[in-house]
Amino acid sequence: MATPRSSLLLNLKRLSGHSDLLIAALVVAIVIIIVIPLQPSILDILLTCSLSLGLIVLLTTLFVTEPLQLSVFPSLLLVLTLFRLALNISSTRLILNHATAGKVIQAFGSFVIGGNYIVGFIIFVIITVIQFVVITNGAGRVAEVAARFTLDAMPGKQMSIDADLNAGLITEQEAKERRKKLQREADFFGAMDGASKFVKGDAIAGIVIALVNIVGGLVIGMWQKGMPVTSALETYTLLTVGDGLVSQIPALLISTATGILVTRAGSGRSFGLDLTGELGAFPKVIALAAAILLVLAIIPGLPFLPFMILAAGTGYTAFALYGEEKKKKELAVREEEQKLAPKEPENVLNLFQVDPLEIEIGYNLISLTDEEQGGDLLDRLAAVRRQCATEMGIFVRPIRIRDNLQLSPNSYRFKIRGVDITGGELMPDHYLAMNPTDQEVSIDGIKTTEPTFGLPAWWITEESKEQVELEGLTVVDAATVLITHLTEFIKSHASELLSRQDVKDLIDMVKENNEALVNELVPDVLSIGEIQRVMENLLAERVSIRDVEAILEAISNAALISKDIGYLTEATRQALARNISKQLSVDGKMTVVTLDTALEKQLLDSLQNTSEGSYPAISPEVTQHIFNQLKEAGEQFSLMGLPPVVLCSSSIRLPFRRLLERFMPDFSVVAINELTPDLEVEAIGTVMSNED
């Protein structure tokens, strides 16, 4: 059988599930109170509720650690103000009609003010002036300034969030939460700016209602009820002052809570902890105050006991705080000694964490990352990551940007896993003019070399930009130079940036739509590491791995014959023939150099199998002869503005690529069976054997 306590808890639990309906009903009831007359006993209960709610709101503001923990306060302020005004109307109706307003108002009129309506009226006026002139005006001004400063600071805070996101310090979800909190903060202080007017209006309404009650009570008491002037004045003034005090005390609590809330800073602690912690941080000040109070206690004519009690209290407080401060200093000294003392080997695991990709910049290039100075580098980094995902099919982790004072002011460096790879120099207040042709031009600028493709270039000022463009040169800003270099750098080193976790994420993505393929391949046939090596081989030759499903299909079919990584790579390239043909052709036409049949046979006969695959073991003379011919062919490709491509048979493609990859990585080596049937192929030369 349920106990009364358990039944009460059950009913409260049921009500909490419909709290929105309950609050809506209460707000409607407040409006109804304005119209429907109330009994004095009911009015007593509601006035007590008003006092309790004011006290609860005030105490809540003392314990919140940041304003957004009470973000409903502006709306709550409106509801409570409406509630007090509704009670004022109800009490006014009872006072004027029946010359009574319940026990609560009677108690305030008789006990609190001692039955003297003149004293009560003065106290009422003082409370109203304090609330209206001091607290309400101050809180309103603070709310107005806080709203203005919050809105002005929003762009800077948004940029800070974007910078942390691009630097990899926070996740996208954390960035969303920060932006949401920032918007809520702006909305809150904007609402508080308007809500503070409710408190000011409430104070004005209290004064008007009090005057109306007194004047109306005198008129009704003398003319309608036939009361003497003195009796009517005493009766209605006592009730009016009691009613004013009952309404103004909750209003004073609410206005004080408003002031405390808008003046709170997000320290992460309650008001009480902040107050005691900050005032108690200076025990010498409290000791000085105790000495002054002691001097005042012994001055003839001043009361000895009050000043002596305060002097003793503040002196003891200063002594206790001084002892606590001394203990903290001793603890800090011991901690410092422990730091300097020999220790056991500390945990250095965090030192092994390195970023996959990192950019270091000199201090003159910091302006490129600052949106307030017109820098858009952070936004462009996000665009680079999207471009790499679209073109190469790789997920580039957030790129960290660091300022390095050891670099020259205009320098930047690209690092992979903490190792410096390449870099360049920029002039952030200049434009880079590049000459894509071999024609001689005369440019008034600082001569340099474009860092990505090695083109001759000049740093020019903004004033000469238009004239240089008219001469046929390509002109870009400093940020574009860095972004272009970064994009090509990522494409060239994509195989080094691809991690096992990236491959696993790609496989999981395919599994959502083709679960059978993934379950058949991983992990029974091949491991994620083996699939990663195949994808690394593709990326090393700048073959996009965006079509992950086609790659896994090709690997799955080829793995039934052999699990050799080289064989799996070649089989995957054949499956991606359409992508390779499109990537290396222009308008459906691929320009290539071919390998002589004798050279192919010579290379095929010289193949030697190693743990890393098959390599052609040819003499240095033959190798140099091949490189010289390819170098001449590369110059022709460069003049035509086409990617250099070598076409050979499928049996020699991979070994020949391994021969070129270290010294001539820009050449793409394509097998005949990797070309689509509709592709037009034009050979501009043939690499011959030195035996011919």
XYZ file of C-alpha atoms in Angstrom:
692
model
C 0.000 0.000 0.000
C 1.401 3.391 -0.988
C 2.327 5.775 1.808
C 1.239 9.451 1.728
C 4.860 10.458 1.076
C 5.240 8.105 -1.895
C 1.884 9.274 -3.287
C 3.014 12.909 -3.055
C 6.303 12.155 -4.837
C 4.409 10.279 -7.557
C 2.050 13.214 -8.102
C 4.958 15.672 -8.246
C 6.698 13.456 -10.784
C 3.590 13.408 -12.943
C 3.294 17.190 -12.768
C 6.957 17.663 -13.758
C 6.258 15.824 -16.984
C 3.687 18.517 -17.882
C 5.537 21.528 -16.516
C 5.053 23.490 -19.750
C 1.264 23.198 -19.484
C 1.394 24.071 -15.786
C 3.421 27.245 -16.397
C 1.088 28.288 -19.222
C -1.907 27.828 -16.928
C -0.264 29.925 -14.191
C 0.463 32.786 -16.597
C -3.164 32.755 -17.756
C -4.281 32.685 -14.101
C -2.246 35.844 -13.428
C -4.176 37.653 -16.143
C -7.466 36.358 -14.706
C -6.531 37.709 -11.251
C -6.600 41.215 -12.692
C -10.270 40.841 -13.595
C -11.750 38.525 -10.928
C -12.025 39.816 -7.300
C -10.112 37.756 -4.715
C -10.961 36.888 -1.137
C -8.580 38.352 1.480
C -7.419 34.844 2.487
C -6.490 33.958 -1.104
C -4.737 37.309 -1.486
C -2.675 36.529 1.623
C -1.491 33.265 0.054
C -0.593 34.931 -3.253
C 1.277 37.785 -1.535
C 3.281 35.208 0.421
C 4.060 33.417 -2.869
C 5.271 36.726 -4.343
C 7.658 37.258 -1.436
C 8.906 33.663 -1.680
C 9.492 33.867 -5.442
C 11.450 37.107 -5.051
C 13.634 35.515 -2.376
C 14.209 32.376 -4.484
C 15.230 34.402 -7.565
C 17.651 36.520 -5.517
C 19.305 33.471 -3.941
C 19.528 31.749 -7.330
C 21.460 34.673 -8.827
C 23.923 34.447 -5.925
C 24.760 30.826 -6.744
C 24.888 30.781 -10.572
C 28.419 30.724 -12.007
C 27.577 32.390 -15.330
C 24.564 34.412 -16.562
C 23.485 31.807 -19.158
C 22.668 29.365 -16.346
C 19.614 31.573 -15.773
C 18.901 32.468 -19.409
C 15.149 32.434 -18.728
C 15.541 35.414 -16.377
C 14.229 38.136 -18.789
C 10.969 36.242 -19.356
C 10.759 35.354 -15.660
C 11.192 39.029 -14.801
C 8.221 39.935 -17.000
C 5.994 37.232 -15.466
C 6.878 38.176 -11.879
C 6.308 41.873 -12.605
C 2.902 41.075 -14.086
C 2.130 38.915 -11.041
C 2.932 41.732 -8.591
C 0.890 44.261 -10.573
C -2.051 41.838 -10.646
C -1.834 41.520 -6.859
C -1.671 45.320 -6.580
C -4.905 45.600 -8.546
C -6.592 42.937 -6.394
C -5.457 44.548 -3.145
C -6.553 47.987 -4.397
C -10.005 46.570 -5.152
C -10.289 45.180 -1.586
C -8.951 48.355 0.041
C -11.327 50.680 -1.773
C -14.395 48.413 -1.549
C -14.083 46.931 1.928
C -11.364 48.975 3.699
C -9.442 45.733 4.293
C -6.883 43.697 2.332
C -6.082 40.585 4.347
C -3.789 39.796 7.205
C -0.476 40.138 5.332
C -1.078 43.746 4.308
C -2.567 44.515 7.740
C 0.525 43.069 9.415
C 2.872 45.185 7.297
C 0.737 48.246 7.936
C 0.529 47.730 11.711
C 3.568 45.725 12.849
C 6.320 46.575 10.378
C 5.732 50.329 10.367
C 4.524 50.483 13.994
C 1.032 51.633 13.119
C 2.314 55.103 12.138
C 1.181 55.760 8.587
C 3.482 58.801 8.216
C 6.542 56.679 9.082
C 5.257 53.903 6.854
C 4.763 56.263 3.943
C 8.291 57.626 4.351
C 9.733 54.080 4.442
C 7.710 53.182 1.362
C 9.030 56.247 -0.482
C 12.627 55.461 0.549
C 12.370 51.838 -0.643
C 10.853 52.965 -3.931
C 13.553 55.616 -4.464
C 16.316 53.107 -3.693
C 14.871 50.613 -6.141
C 14.093 53.133 -8.873
C 17.034 55.537 -8.688
C 19.881 53.312 -7.486
C 19.383 49.639 -8.328
C 17.089 49.768 -11.380
C 18.958 52.545 -13.202
C 22.328 50.936 -12.494
C 21.199 47.477 -13.592
C 19.604 48.928 -16.732
C 22.801 50.769 -17.662
C 24.954 47.674 -17.069
C 22.581 45.546 -19.162
C 22.677 48.118 -21.989
C 26.491 48.278 -22.031
C 26.823 44.490 -21.730
C 24.457 44.003 -24.692
C 26.419 46.509 -26.804
C 29.819 45.049 -25.928
C 28.593 41.482 -26.481
C 27.294 42.308 -29.961
C 30.491 44.220 -30.841
C 32.655 41.292 -29.696
C 30.719 38.632 -31.638
C 32.741 38.857 -34.913
C 36.046 38.498 -33.046
C 34.776 35.553 -31.024
C 33.440 33.896 -34.204
C 36.845 34.279 -35.842
C 38.514 32.813 -32.752
C 36.242 29.757 -32.945
C 36.966 29.331 -36.682
C 40.703 29.676 -36.038
C 40.634 26.997 -33.324
C 38.628 24.715 -35.628
C 41.009 25.137 -38.575
C 43.997 24.658 -36.273
C 42.541 21.374 -35.015
C 42.255 22.552 -31.403
C 38.521 21.781 -31.305
C 36.161 19.505 -33.193
C 33.314 20.633 -35.434
C 30.808 19.672 -32.733
C 32.659 21.757 -30.147
C 32.725 24.665 -32.600
C 28.949 24.371 -33.065
C 28.442 24.360 -29.305
C 30.639 27.445 -28.883
C 28.795 29.314 -31.643
C 25.465 28.346 -30.092
C 26.600 29.562 -26.660
C 27.881 32.800 -28.184
C 24.519 33.424 -29.856
C 22.652 32.632 -26.634
C 24.872 35.064 -24.740
C 24.138 37.855 -27.222
C 20.407 37.102 -27.098
C 20.461 37.045 -23.287
C 22.143 40.410 -22.786
C 19.980 41.941 -25.518
C 16.864 40.664 -23.741
C 18.172 41.881 -20.367
C 18.615 45.357 -21.826
C 14.884 45.468 -22.499
C 13.795 43.477 -19.453
C 15.391 45.982 -17.072
C 12.700 48.433 -18.208
C 10.106 46.147 -16.581
C 11.624 46.811 -13.162
C 11.695 50.568 -13.746
C 8.093 50.565 -14.890
C 7.096 48.464 -11.879
C 8.569 51.061 -9.492
C 6.720 53.893 -11.220
C 3.484 51.893 -11.168
C 3.920 51.272 -7.407
C 4.093 55.010 -6.685
C 1.068 55.773 -8.872
C -0.985 52.953 -7.299
C -0.121 54.198 -3.778
C -1.251 57.758 -4.579
C -4.430 56.492 -6.228
C -5.215 54.312 -3.187
C -4.742 57.178 -0.731
C -6.747 59.747 -2.724
C -9.408 57.221 -3.746
C -9.649 55.883 -0.177
C -10.215 59.367 1.254
C -12.941 60.096 -1.278
C -14.707 56.751 -0.760
C -14.263 56.780 3.038
C -15.648 60.296 3.544
C -18.367 60.477 0.878
C -19.600 56.909 0.529
C -18.917 55.443 3.962
C -19.356 58.631 5.996
C -16.054 58.207 7.850
C -14.372 61.167 9.551
C -11.393 62.675 7.724
C -8.879 61.523 10.345
C -10.271 57.980 10.477
C -10.411 57.665 6.693
C -6.869 59.018 6.307
C -5.476 56.656 8.940
C -7.357 53.579 7.667
C -6.651 53.915 3.980
C -3.111 55.245 4.380
C -2.107 52.332 6.626
C -3.585 49.828 4.174
C -2.036 51.599 1.176
C 1.403 51.788 2.764
C 1.164 48.144 3.874
C 0.135 47.148 0.353
C 3.009 49.195 -1.106
C 5.552 47.588 1.191
C 4.279 44.073 0.468
C 4.631 44.697 -3.280
C 7.838 46.737 -3.207
C 9.861 44.306 -1.067
C 9.581 41.473 -3.685
C 10.234 44.103 -6.372
C 13.362 45.180 -4.481
C 14.526 41.549 -4.283
C 13.951 41.046 -8.020
C 15.688 44.299 -9.027
C 18.652 43.381 -6.805
C 18.779 39.957 -8.468
C 18.718 41.696 -11.863
C 21.678 43.869 -10.920
C 23.671 40.931 -9.563
C 23.010 38.800 -12.662
C 24.024 41.396 -15.273
C 27.156 42.383 -13.322
C 28.363 38.806 -12.904
C 31.406 37.742 -14.942
C 31.874 34.140 -16.024
C 34.403 33.220 -13.328
C 33.084 29.689 -12.942
C 32.252 30.221 -9.235
C 29.253 31.515 -7.283
C 28.962 35.108 -6.053
C 29.714 34.131 -2.445
C 32.908 32.271 -3.332
C 34.071 35.120 -5.559
C 33.356 37.728 -2.897
C 35.070 35.939 -0.012
C 37.952 34.770 -2.193
C 38.746 38.186 -3.655
C 38.202 40.300 -0.528
C 40.102 37.764 1.558
C 43.069 37.919 -0.810
C 44.397 41.013 1.024
C 44.656 40.274 4.769
C 46.846 43.376 5.282
C 43.921 45.591 4.235
C 41.615 43.904 6.763
C 44.272 44.256 9.479
C 44.567 47.980 8.709
C 40.775 48.332 8.979
C 40.902 46.573 12.398
C 43.540 49.059 13.603
C 41.434 52.030 12.456
C 38.347 50.619 14.211
C 40.401 50.156 17.394
C 41.500 53.805 17.285
C 37.886 54.913 16.806
C 36.837 52.771 19.810
C 39.157 54.602 22.208
C 38.310 58.109 20.979
C 36.256 59.900 23.679
C 32.657 60.523 22.686
C 32.336 57.543 20.302
C 30.584 54.370 21.515
C 33.285 51.974 22.715
C 31.515 48.602 22.485
C 30.392 48.546 18.804
C 33.753 49.705 17.466
C 35.637 47.354 19.804
C 33.563 44.328 18.704
C 34.136 45.152 15.031
C 37.857 45.738 15.625
C 38.183 42.346 17.329
C 36.225 40.602 14.568
C 38.156 42.116 11.680
C 41.456 41.567 13.512
C 40.705 37.880 13.989
C 39.675 37.615 10.341
C 42.940 39.241 9.225
C 44.946 36.903 11.458
C 43.169 33.801 10.068
C 43.592 34.954 6.472
C 47.277 35.726 7.046
C 47.820 32.221 8.429
C 46.062 30.697 5.418
C 48.132 32.815 3.013
C 51.323 31.710 4.796
C 50.337 28.058 4.407
C 49.715 28.571 0.686
C 53.153 30.145 0.254
C 54.817 27.268 2.133
C 52.943 24.783 -0.035
C 54.031 26.630 -3.185
C 57.660 26.564 -1.996
C 57.447 22.811 -1.351
C 55.953 22.219 -4.779
C 58.740 24.260 -6.364
C 61.340 22.264 -4.450
C 59.716 19.052 -5.614
C 59.931 20.271 -9.202
C 63.637 21.032 -8.821
C 64.370 17.771 -7.013
C 65.398 14.673 -9.015
C 62.304 12.838 -10.208
C 61.348 9.549 -11.634
C 61.045 9.538 -15.425
C 57.872 11.449 -16.257
C 55.238 10.387 -18.751
C 56.528 11.575 -22.126
C 53.872 9.922 -24.261
C 52.354 13.296 -25.143
C 55.665 14.323 -26.718
C 55.212 11.611 -29.350
C 52.052 13.194 -30.723
C 52.808 15.016 -33.969
C 50.506 16.667 -36.481
C 50.149 14.967 -39.880
C 50.435 18.322 -41.639
C 51.602 21.618 -40.220
C 52.383 25.117 -41.517
C 54.898 27.391 -39.818
C 54.897 31.087 -40.708
C 57.047 34.085 -39.885
C 55.583 36.953 -37.903
C 55.030 39.152 -40.999
C 52.635 36.518 -42.401
C 50.390 36.410 -39.326
C 48.230 39.087 -40.964
C 47.191 36.508 -43.587
C 45.314 34.615 -40.841
C 43.691 37.685 -39.246
C 40.298 38.484 -40.772
C 40.291 41.916 -39.156
C 43.302 42.769 -41.342
C 41.689 41.276 -44.442
C 43.366 37.863 -44.146
C 41.342 34.881 -45.369
C 43.932 32.116 -45.079
C 41.896 30.090 -42.566
C 38.857 30.030 -44.872
C 41.064 29.011 -47.790
C 42.512 26.117 -45.795
C 39.005 24.702 -45.448
C 38.600 25.059 -49.231
C 41.897 23.202 -49.784
C 40.686 20.306 -47.641
C 37.464 20.120 -49.665
C 39.409 20.258 -52.937
C 41.720 17.425 -51.873
C 38.712 15.317 -50.887
C 37.069 15.968 -54.269
C 40.109 15.542 -56.531
C 42.265 13.010 -54.678
C 39.726 11.332 -52.416
C 41.792 11.875 -49.269
C 40.632 13.304 -45.955
C 43.117 15.950 -44.863
C 42.973 16.444 -41.111
C 42.692 20.044 -39.809
C 45.912 21.845 -40.700
C 47.701 23.466 -37.764
C 49.265 26.889 -38.331
C 52.035 28.004 -35.979
C 54.016 31.216 -35.854
C 57.748 30.530 -35.633
C 59.955 33.434 -34.603
C 63.036 31.497 -35.724
C 61.912 31.789 -39.356
C 62.607 34.922 -41.334
C 59.626 37.321 -41.110
C 58.273 36.533 -44.612
C 58.982 32.780 -44.681
C 56.683 29.793 -44.394
C 57.440 26.080 -44.084
C 55.389 22.916 -44.641
C 55.947 20.021 -42.255
C 54.774 16.419 -42.377
C 54.723 14.700 -38.975
C 57.092 17.299 -37.562
C 59.654 17.079 -40.378
C 60.402 20.201 -42.416
C 59.762 19.385 -46.108
C 59.588 22.593 -48.134
C 58.574 26.233 -47.978
C 58.971 29.643 -49.523
C 58.828 33.380 -48.940
C 55.941 35.810 -49.371
C 55.470 39.555 -49.288
C 51.990 39.980 -47.772
C 51.553 43.587 -48.931
C 52.557 42.789 -52.547
C 51.261 40.774 -55.486
C 53.163 38.052 -57.322
C 53.378 38.511 -61.107
C 54.303 35.322 -63.003
C 55.466 34.982 -66.565
C 53.994 31.747 -68.019
C 55.832 32.238 -71.331
C 59.499 32.452 -72.306
C 59.120 35.970 -73.687
C 61.339 38.628 -72.173
C 59.403 41.174 -70.113
C 60.471 44.197 -68.143
C 58.767 44.400 -64.777
C 59.336 47.022 -62.101
C 59.364 44.733 -59.073
C 61.372 42.439 -56.846
C 62.546 39.456 -58.864
C 61.859 36.036 -57.355
C 60.812 32.491 -58.276
C 57.275 31.173 -57.888
C 57.603 28.451 -55.175
C 55.156 25.883 -56.591
C 56.188 25.452 -60.240
C 59.476 27.381 -60.290
C 58.270 30.035 -62.747
C 60.088 33.387 -62.988
C 58.123 35.978 -61.038
C 58.228 39.450 -59.496
C 56.718 40.942 -56.356
C 54.861 44.083 -57.410
C 52.811 46.734 -55.608
C 49.053 47.125 -55.919
C 49.477 50.316 -57.941
C 51.261 48.485 -60.788
C 48.991 45.416 -60.738
C 46.647 46.543 -63.511
C 49.491 47.531 -65.849
C 51.272 44.181 -65.345
C 48.064 42.258 -66.095
C 47.711 44.163 -69.365
C 51.141 42.852 -70.370
C 49.838 39.265 -70.162
C 51.314 38.218 -66.824
C 49.400 36.270 -64.192
C 49.018 38.268 -60.971
C 47.938 36.735 -57.634
C 48.060 37.805 -53.996
C 50.370 36.326 -51.347
C 47.713 34.098 -49.777
C 46.937 32.537 -53.174
C 50.625 31.735 -53.664
C 50.761 29.912 -50.320
C 47.466 28.071 -50.920
C 48.537 26.956 -54.412
C 51.840 25.701 -53.050
C 50.040 23.899 -50.218
C 47.560 22.229 -52.601
C 50.321 20.884 -54.843
C 52.326 19.878 -51.787
C 49.407 17.832 -50.424
C 48.884 16.150 -53.810
C 52.586 15.278 -54.019
C 52.683 13.851 -50.499
C 49.166 12.441 -50.295
C 50.485 8.913 -49.826
C 52.335 10.031 -46.678
C 49.227 11.683 -45.232
C 46.973 8.639 -45.682
C 46.716 6.788 -42.368
C 45.182 3.470 -41.422
C 42.425 5.323 -39.597
C 41.611 7.252 -42.780
C 41.381 3.986 -44.719
C 39.172 2.467 -42.047
C 36.849 5.486 -42.193
C 36.621 5.148 -45.987
C 35.880 1.422 -45.717
C 33.200 2.076 -43.089
C 31.608 4.588 -45.449
C 31.437 1.963 -48.211
C 30.073 -0.600 -45.755
C 26.950 1.492 -45.198
C 25.864 0.866 -48.811
C 27.803 -2.287 -49.783
C 28.205 -4.379 -46.681
C 28.746 -7.620 -48.623
C 31.844 -6.264 -50.373
C 33.517 -5.137 -47.158
C 32.640 -8.280 -45.206
C 34.086 -10.454 -47.986
C 37.344 -8.504 -48.174
C 38.175 -7.295 -44.634
C 39.680 -8.873 -42.609
C 39.488 -12.439 -43.977
C 41.205 -11.739 -47.327
C 43.234 -8.582 -46.703
C 43.951 -6.383 -43.690
C 43.346 -2.652 -43.555
C 47.117 -2.144 -43.670
C 47.413 -3.995 -46.993
C 44.563 -1.986 -48.499
C 46.292 1.147 -47.213
C 49.501 0.217 -49.074
C 47.556 -0.183 -52.329
C 45.936 3.222 -51.864
C 49.299 4.761 -51.003
C 50.718 3.423 -54.281
C 47.819 5.006 -56.171
C 48.218 8.363 -54.425
C 51.995 8.306 -54.991
C 51.196 8.434 -58.729
C 48.447 11.018 -58.154
C 45.613 8.619 -58.932
C 42.461 9.621 -57.078
C 41.086 7.155 -54.528
C 37.720 8.880 -54.281
C 35.906 5.907 -55.861
C 36.621 3.686 -52.852
C 33.986 1.132 -53.801
C 35.547 0.508 -57.227
C 38.983 0.193 -55.612
C 37.745 -2.371 -53.098
C 35.968 -4.305 -55.862
C 39.193 -4.463 -57.897
C 41.285 -5.458 -54.882
C 38.776 -8.128 -53.880
C 38.821 -9.701 -57.360
C 42.614 -9.528 -57.737
C 43.273 -10.899 -54.240
C 41.810 -14.259 -55.351
C 44.846 -14.643 -57.641
C 47.635 -12.975 -55.661
C 48.016 -10.826 -52.568
C 51.190 -9.143 -53.804
C 50.792 -5.394 -53.245
C 52.298 -4.536 -56.620
C 49.921 -6.897 -58.419
C 46.929 -5.524 -56.482
C 47.976 -1.976 -57.372
C 48.191 -2.754 -61.089
C 44.814 -4.500 -61.044
C 43.278 -1.490 -59.305
C 44.777 0.891 -61.861
C 43.147 -1.107 -64.651
C 39.807 -0.793 -62.867
C 40.381 2.963 -62.652
C 41.358 3.258 -66.336
C 38.635 5.794 -67.067
C 39.784 8.062 -64.227
C 43.452 7.791 -65.240
C 42.699 8.487 -68.905
C 40.605 11.530 -68.071
C 43.162 12.888 -65.604
C 46.080 12.759 -68.042
C 44.262 13.821 -71.239
C 43.172 17.174 -72.611
C 39.972 17.336 -74.651
C 39.962 13.554 -75.077
C 43.577 13.427 -76.302
C 46.600 12.102 -74.417
C 50.090 13.122 -75.490
C 52.787 10.593 -74.538
C 56.298 9.327 -75.152
C 56.672 5.583 -75.662
C 59.331 3.043 -74.798
C 61.153 1.262 -77.582
C 60.438 -2.468 -77.797
C 64.122 -3.290 -77.351
C 64.316 -1.115 -74.236
C 61.235 -2.789 -72.791
C 62.782 -6.217 -73.395
C 66.064 -5.059 -71.846
C 64.247 -3.803 -68.761
C 62.104 -6.930 -68.525
C 65.162 -9.211 -68.684
C 66.903 -7.230 -65.943
C 64.092 -7.445 -63.369
C 65.073 -8.652 -59.922
C 62.594 -9.529 -57.200
C 63.117 -7.936 -53.781
C 61.069 -7.723 -50.630
C 59.684 -4.430 -51.938
C 58.808 -5.743 -55.421
C 60.482 -6.057 -58.825
C 63.158 -3.528 -59.809
C 65.125 -3.255 -63.096
C 68.796 -3.943 -62.372
C 70.369 -1.985 -65.241
C 73.737 -0.281 -65.472
C 74.179 3.405 -64.531
C 74.973 4.211 -68.153
C 71.645 2.828 -69.377
C 69.805 4.618 -66.578
C 71.479 7.932 -67.415
C 70.704 7.428 -71.111
C 67.008 6.933 -70.300
C 66.920 9.974 -68.021
C 68.542 12.215 -70.639
C 65.909 11.293 -73.206
C 63.078 11.779 -70.734
C 64.476 15.147 -69.707
C 64.327 16.330 -73.323
C 60.788 14.975 -73.620
C 59.812 16.732 -70.400
C 60.889 20.058 -71.881
C 58.596 19.442 -74.863
C 55.695 18.646 -72.562
C 56.398 21.831 -70.621
C 56.361 23.954 -73.765
C 53.003 22.472 -74.734
C 51.633 22.912 -71.212
C 50.805 19.208 -70.907
C 51.493 16.657 -68.149
C 54.494 14.398 -69.027
C 53.315 10.823 -69.682
C 55.239 7.644 -70.575
C 53.258 4.872 -72.284
C 54.531 1.274 -72.024
C 53.344 -2.296 -71.722
C 51.648 -3.478 -68.536
C 54.441 -5.982 -67.752
C 57.065 -3.243 -67.396
C 54.928 -0.315 -66.129
C 55.430 -0.778 -62.388
C 59.198 -1.540 -62.494
C 59.781 1.407 -64.835
C 57.797 3.681 -62.514
C 59.963 2.543 -59.592
C 63.015 3.454 -61.664
C 61.726 7.014 -62.224
C 59.923 7.805 -58.975
C 62.951 9.163 -57.089
C 64.613 11.269 -59.791
C 61.724 12.122 -62.154
C 58.543 11.969 -60.045
C 56.590 14.325 -62.326
C 56.394 11.705 -65.099
C 53.249 9.568 -65.109
C 53.846 6.012 -66.349
C 50.748 4.499 -67.950
C 50.199 0.989 -69.296
C 48.382 0.399 -72.562
C 45.578 -1.510 -70.868
C 44.922 1.509 -68.610
C 43.655 3.556 -71.572
C 39.994 3.724 -72.534
C 39.123 2.652 -76.126
C 37.751 6.069 -77.109
C 40.885 7.942 -76.016
C 43.050 9.509 -78.744
C 46.779 8.961 -78.134
C 49.566 11.016 -79.763
C 53.211 9.997 -79.339
C 55.725 12.850 -79.574
C 58.793 10.669 -79.077
C 60.244 7.291 -78.169
C 62.777 6.437 -75.477
C 65.392 4.252 -77.157
C 67.872 1.776 -75.763
C 71.550 2.766 -75.769
C 72.277 -0.415 -77.741
C 70.497 0.960 -80.820
